[in-house]
Coordinates of C-alpha atoms and ligand atoms in Angstrom, one line a residue:
X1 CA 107.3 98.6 87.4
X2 CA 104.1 96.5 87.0
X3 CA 101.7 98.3 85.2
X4 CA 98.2 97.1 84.0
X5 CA 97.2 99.8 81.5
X6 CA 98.0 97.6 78.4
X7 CA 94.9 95.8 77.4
X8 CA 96.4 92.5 76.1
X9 CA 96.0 90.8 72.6
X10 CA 95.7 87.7 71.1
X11 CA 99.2 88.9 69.0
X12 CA 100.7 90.1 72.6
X13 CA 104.1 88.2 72.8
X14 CA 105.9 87.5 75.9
X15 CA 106.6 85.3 78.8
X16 CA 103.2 83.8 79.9
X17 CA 102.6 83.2 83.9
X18 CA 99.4 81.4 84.4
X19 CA 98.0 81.4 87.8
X20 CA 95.0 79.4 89.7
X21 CA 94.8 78.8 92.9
X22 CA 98.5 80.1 93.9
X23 CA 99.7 77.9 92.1
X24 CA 101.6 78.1 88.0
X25 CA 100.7 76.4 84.9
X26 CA 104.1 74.5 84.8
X27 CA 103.3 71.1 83.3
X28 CA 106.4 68.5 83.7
X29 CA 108.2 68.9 80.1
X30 CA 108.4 72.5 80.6
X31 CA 112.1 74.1 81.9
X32 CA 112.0 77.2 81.6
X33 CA 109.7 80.3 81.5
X34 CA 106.7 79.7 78.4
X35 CA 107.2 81.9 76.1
X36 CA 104.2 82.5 73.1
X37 CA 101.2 84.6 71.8
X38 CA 98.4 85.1 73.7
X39 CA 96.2 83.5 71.2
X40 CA 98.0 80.3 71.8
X41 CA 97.0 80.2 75.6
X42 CA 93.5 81.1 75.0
X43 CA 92.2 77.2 73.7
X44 CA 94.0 75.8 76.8
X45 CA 92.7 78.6 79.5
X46 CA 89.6 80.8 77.6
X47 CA 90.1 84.5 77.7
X48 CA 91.8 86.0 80.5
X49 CA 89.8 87.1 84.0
X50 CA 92.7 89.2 85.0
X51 CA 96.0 89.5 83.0
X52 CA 98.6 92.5 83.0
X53 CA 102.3 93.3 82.5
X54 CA 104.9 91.8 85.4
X55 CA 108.0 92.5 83.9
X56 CA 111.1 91.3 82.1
X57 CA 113.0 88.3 81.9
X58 CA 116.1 88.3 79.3
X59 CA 114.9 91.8 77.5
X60 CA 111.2 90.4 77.2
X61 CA 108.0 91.1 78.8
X62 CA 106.5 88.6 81.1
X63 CA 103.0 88.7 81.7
X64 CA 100.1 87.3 84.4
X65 CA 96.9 85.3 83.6
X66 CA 94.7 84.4 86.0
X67 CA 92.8 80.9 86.2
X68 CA 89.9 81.1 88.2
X69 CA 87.8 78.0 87.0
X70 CA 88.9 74.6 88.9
X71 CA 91.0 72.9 86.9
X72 CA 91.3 68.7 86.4
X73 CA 94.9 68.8 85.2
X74 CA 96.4 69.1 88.7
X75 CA 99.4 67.0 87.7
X76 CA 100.0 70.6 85.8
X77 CA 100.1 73.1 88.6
X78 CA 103.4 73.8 90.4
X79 CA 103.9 75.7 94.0
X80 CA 106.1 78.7 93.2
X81 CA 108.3 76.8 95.8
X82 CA 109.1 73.7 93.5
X83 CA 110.5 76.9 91.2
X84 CA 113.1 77.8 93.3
X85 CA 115.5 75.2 90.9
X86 CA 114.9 77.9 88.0
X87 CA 117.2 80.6 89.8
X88 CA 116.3 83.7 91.5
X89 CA 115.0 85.7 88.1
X90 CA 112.3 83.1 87.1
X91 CA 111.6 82.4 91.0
X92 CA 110.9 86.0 91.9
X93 CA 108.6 86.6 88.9
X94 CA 106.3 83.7 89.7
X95 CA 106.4 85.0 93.3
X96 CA 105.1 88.4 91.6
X97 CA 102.5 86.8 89.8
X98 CA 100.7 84.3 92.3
X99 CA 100.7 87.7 95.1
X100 CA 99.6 90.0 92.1
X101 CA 96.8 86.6 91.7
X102 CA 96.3 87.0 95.3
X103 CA 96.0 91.0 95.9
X104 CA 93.0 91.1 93.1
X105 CA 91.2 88.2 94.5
X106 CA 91.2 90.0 97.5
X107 CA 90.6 93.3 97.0
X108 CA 87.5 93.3 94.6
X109 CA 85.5 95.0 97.1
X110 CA 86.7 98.6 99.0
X111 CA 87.6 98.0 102.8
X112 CA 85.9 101.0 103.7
X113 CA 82.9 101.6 102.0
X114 CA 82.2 98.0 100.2
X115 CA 82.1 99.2 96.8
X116 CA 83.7 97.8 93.8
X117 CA 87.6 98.6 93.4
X118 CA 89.2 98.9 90.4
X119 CA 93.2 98.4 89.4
X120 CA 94.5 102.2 88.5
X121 CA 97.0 101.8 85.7
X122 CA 100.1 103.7 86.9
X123 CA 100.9 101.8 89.9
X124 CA 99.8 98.2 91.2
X125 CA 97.2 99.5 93.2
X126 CA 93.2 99.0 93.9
X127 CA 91.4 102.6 93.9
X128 CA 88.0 103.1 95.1
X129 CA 86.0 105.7 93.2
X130 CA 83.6 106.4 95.2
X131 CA 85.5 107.2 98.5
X132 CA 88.8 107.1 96.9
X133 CA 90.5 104.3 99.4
X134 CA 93.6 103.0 97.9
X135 CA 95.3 99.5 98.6
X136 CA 98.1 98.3 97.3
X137 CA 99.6 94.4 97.6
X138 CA 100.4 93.4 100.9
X139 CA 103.7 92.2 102.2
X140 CA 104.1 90.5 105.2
X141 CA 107.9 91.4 106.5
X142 CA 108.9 88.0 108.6
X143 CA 112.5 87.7 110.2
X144 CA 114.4 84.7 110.2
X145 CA 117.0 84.7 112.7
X146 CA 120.7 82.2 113.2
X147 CA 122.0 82.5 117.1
X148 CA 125.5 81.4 116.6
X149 CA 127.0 80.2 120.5
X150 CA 130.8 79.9 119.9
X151 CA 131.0 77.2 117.5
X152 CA 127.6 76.0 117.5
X153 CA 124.2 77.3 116.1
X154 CA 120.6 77.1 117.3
X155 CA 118.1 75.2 115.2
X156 CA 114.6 74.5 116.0
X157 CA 112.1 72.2 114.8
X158 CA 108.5 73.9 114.4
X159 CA 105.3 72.5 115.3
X160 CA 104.7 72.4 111.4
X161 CA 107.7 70.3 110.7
X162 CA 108.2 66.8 110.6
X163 CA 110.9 65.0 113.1
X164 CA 114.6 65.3 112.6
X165 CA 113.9 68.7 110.1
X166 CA 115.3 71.8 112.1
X167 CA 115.7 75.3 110.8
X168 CA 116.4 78.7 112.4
X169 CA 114.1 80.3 114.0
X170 CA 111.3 82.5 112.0
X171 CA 108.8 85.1 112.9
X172 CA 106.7 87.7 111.6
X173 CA 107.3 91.6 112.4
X174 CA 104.4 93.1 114.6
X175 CA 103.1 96.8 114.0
X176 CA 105.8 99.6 114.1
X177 CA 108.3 97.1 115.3
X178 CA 111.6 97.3 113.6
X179 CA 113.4 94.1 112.0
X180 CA 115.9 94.2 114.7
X181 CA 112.9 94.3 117.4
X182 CA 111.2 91.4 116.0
X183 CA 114.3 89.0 115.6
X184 CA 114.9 89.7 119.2
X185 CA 111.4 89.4 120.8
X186 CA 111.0 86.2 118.2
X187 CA 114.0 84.6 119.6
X188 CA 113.0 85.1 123.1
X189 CA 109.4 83.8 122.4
X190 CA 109.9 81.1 121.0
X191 CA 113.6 79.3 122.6
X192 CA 113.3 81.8 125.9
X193 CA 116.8 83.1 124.9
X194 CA 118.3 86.4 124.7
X195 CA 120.8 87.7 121.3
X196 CA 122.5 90.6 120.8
X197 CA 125.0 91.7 117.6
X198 CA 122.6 91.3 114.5
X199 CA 124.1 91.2 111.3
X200 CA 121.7 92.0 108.7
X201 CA 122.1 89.1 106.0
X202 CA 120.1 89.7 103.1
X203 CA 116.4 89.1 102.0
X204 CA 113.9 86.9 99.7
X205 CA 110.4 87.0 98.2
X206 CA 108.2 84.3 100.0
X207 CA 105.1 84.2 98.5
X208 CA 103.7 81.4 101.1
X209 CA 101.3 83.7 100.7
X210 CA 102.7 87.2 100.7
X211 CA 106.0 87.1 103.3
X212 CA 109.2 89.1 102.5
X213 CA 112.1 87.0 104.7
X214 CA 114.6 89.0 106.3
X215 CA 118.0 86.9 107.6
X216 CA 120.0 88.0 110.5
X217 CA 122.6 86.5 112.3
X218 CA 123.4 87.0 115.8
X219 CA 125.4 86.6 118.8
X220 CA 123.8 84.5 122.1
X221 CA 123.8 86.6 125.0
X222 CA 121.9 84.3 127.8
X223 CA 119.1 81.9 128.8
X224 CA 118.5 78.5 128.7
X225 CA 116.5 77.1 125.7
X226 CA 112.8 76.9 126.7
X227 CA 110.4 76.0 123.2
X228 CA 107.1 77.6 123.1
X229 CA 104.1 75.6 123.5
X230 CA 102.6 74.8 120.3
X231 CA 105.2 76.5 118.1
X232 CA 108.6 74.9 118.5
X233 CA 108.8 71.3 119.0
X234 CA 112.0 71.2 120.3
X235 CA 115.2 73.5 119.8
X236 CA 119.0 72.5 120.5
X237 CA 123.0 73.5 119.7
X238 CA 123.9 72.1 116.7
X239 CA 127.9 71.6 115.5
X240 CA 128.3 72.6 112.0
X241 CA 129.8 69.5 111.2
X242 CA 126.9 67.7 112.6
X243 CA 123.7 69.0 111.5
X244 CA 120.5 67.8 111.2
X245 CA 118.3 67.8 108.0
X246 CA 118.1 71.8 107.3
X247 CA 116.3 74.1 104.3
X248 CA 117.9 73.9 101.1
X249 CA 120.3 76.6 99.7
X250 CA 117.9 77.7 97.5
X251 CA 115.9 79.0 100.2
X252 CA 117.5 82.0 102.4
X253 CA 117.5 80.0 105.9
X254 CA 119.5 77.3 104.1
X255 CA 121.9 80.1 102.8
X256 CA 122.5 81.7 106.4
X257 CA 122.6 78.3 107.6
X258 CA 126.0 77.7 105.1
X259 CA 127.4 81.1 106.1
X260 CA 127.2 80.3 109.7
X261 CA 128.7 77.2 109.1
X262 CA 131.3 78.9 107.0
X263 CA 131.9 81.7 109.6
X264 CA 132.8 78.6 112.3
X265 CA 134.8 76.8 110.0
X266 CA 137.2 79.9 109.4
X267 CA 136.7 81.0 113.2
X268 CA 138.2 77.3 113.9
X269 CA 140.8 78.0 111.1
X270 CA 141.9 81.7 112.7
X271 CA 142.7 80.0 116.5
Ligands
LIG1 ZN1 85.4 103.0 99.2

């Protein structure tokens, strides 16, 4: 549970997430979470605007700092992406701490009344005092979705992507739309094709800058693939054994991307 009601000294041990910009202090050497005092950080980054506890990593607390000055040591300054390669743990805490970065930058002021929020210190939550409005950080749910056709799967290429990188298709959940709504209304936006059978998969922190990725798989009903104007590129059958460039397995499209190649493979195996 994150809680911000410890006021933080310069003895305060711990693991030490630096933020600025959504980005982490992670210069090149470094392999691993930084773990110090709080005094030790202060010549490199001055006292803290915003600090507070995020958690635990190996039996030890891990902390936030937030950088809000512009910095001209870029070189130092990862995207929680590149982080992936540290393993879920570490990857999921600097996810916490660039959103946590995020939610106070954008919630210094109350939505409904304009005056000044403050953090409460049982919760991660933004109170108003005067007209007692409460927000907490927002999460944006998002579905990714693999349509398996007998042997083959669908993968798309997005507007965003460059040629010959495909993916499965992705899409955020509207207002009180289930998971299972959204993966088939995405599906049917974007390639004009209709699914059914959805097997929930699993799920991942995306802090790109607040998204919570849901995976299902599921079965292609009908329709004949028709891409999206300005959103899908172009969208085809792949063979497992001949796919393009896809996600890594770090990320969960990559992972659903290996199951369903898996699921084939044993599907070819059982016939
Ligand atoms: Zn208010």
């Amino acid at each position: 549970m994150i809680s911000h009601s410890l006021p933080l000294q310069a003895d305060t041990q711990g693991y030490w997430l630096i933020v600025n910009q959504q980005r982490l202090y992670w210069p090149e050497a470094q392999h691993g979470l930084h773990f110090s005092r709080m005094a030790e950080l202060v010549p490199l980054f001055g006292e803290p605007e915003q600090s507070g506890a995020l958690g635990e990593f190996e039996g030890k607390p891990v902390y936030y700092w937030v950088v809000n000055d512009q910095r001209d040591d870029e070189e130092n300054w990862q995207n929680p992406r590149q982080l992936l390669r540290y393993g879920d743990a570490v990857f999921e805490l600097a996810a916490r701490a660039v959103q946590v970065a995020l939610f106070m930058q954008t919630h210094r002021f109350c939505g409904q009344c304009g005056s000044a929020m403050h953090l409460v210190s049982w919760e991660l939550a933004a109170l108003c005092h005067r007209c007692g409005h409460r927000c907490y950080p927002r999460i944006a749910p998002c579905v990714l979705v693999a349509v398996v056709k007998g042997e083959q799967l669908l993968l798309a290429r997005s507007s965003r992507h460059k040629a010959g990188f495909f993916s499965i298709l992705a899409g955020f959940v509207e207002s009180a739309e289930t998971l299972e709504q959204a993966a088939i209304r995405e599906v049917k936006e974007e390639v004009g094709i209709d699914i059914d059978q959805l097997e929930y998969v699993g799920s991942q922190p995306w802090p790109f800058p607040h998204s919570l990725m849901t995976g299902f798989i599921a079965r292609y009903v009908g329709g004949d693939i028709r891409c999206q104007p300005n959103e899908i590129e172009e969208a085809h059958w792949f063979e497992p054994d001949a796919l393009p460039e896809v996600p890594p397995v770090q990320t969960l499209s990559g992972q659903m991307i290996e199951q369903v190649k898996q699921q084939i493979a044993g599907n070819k195996k059982a016939t």
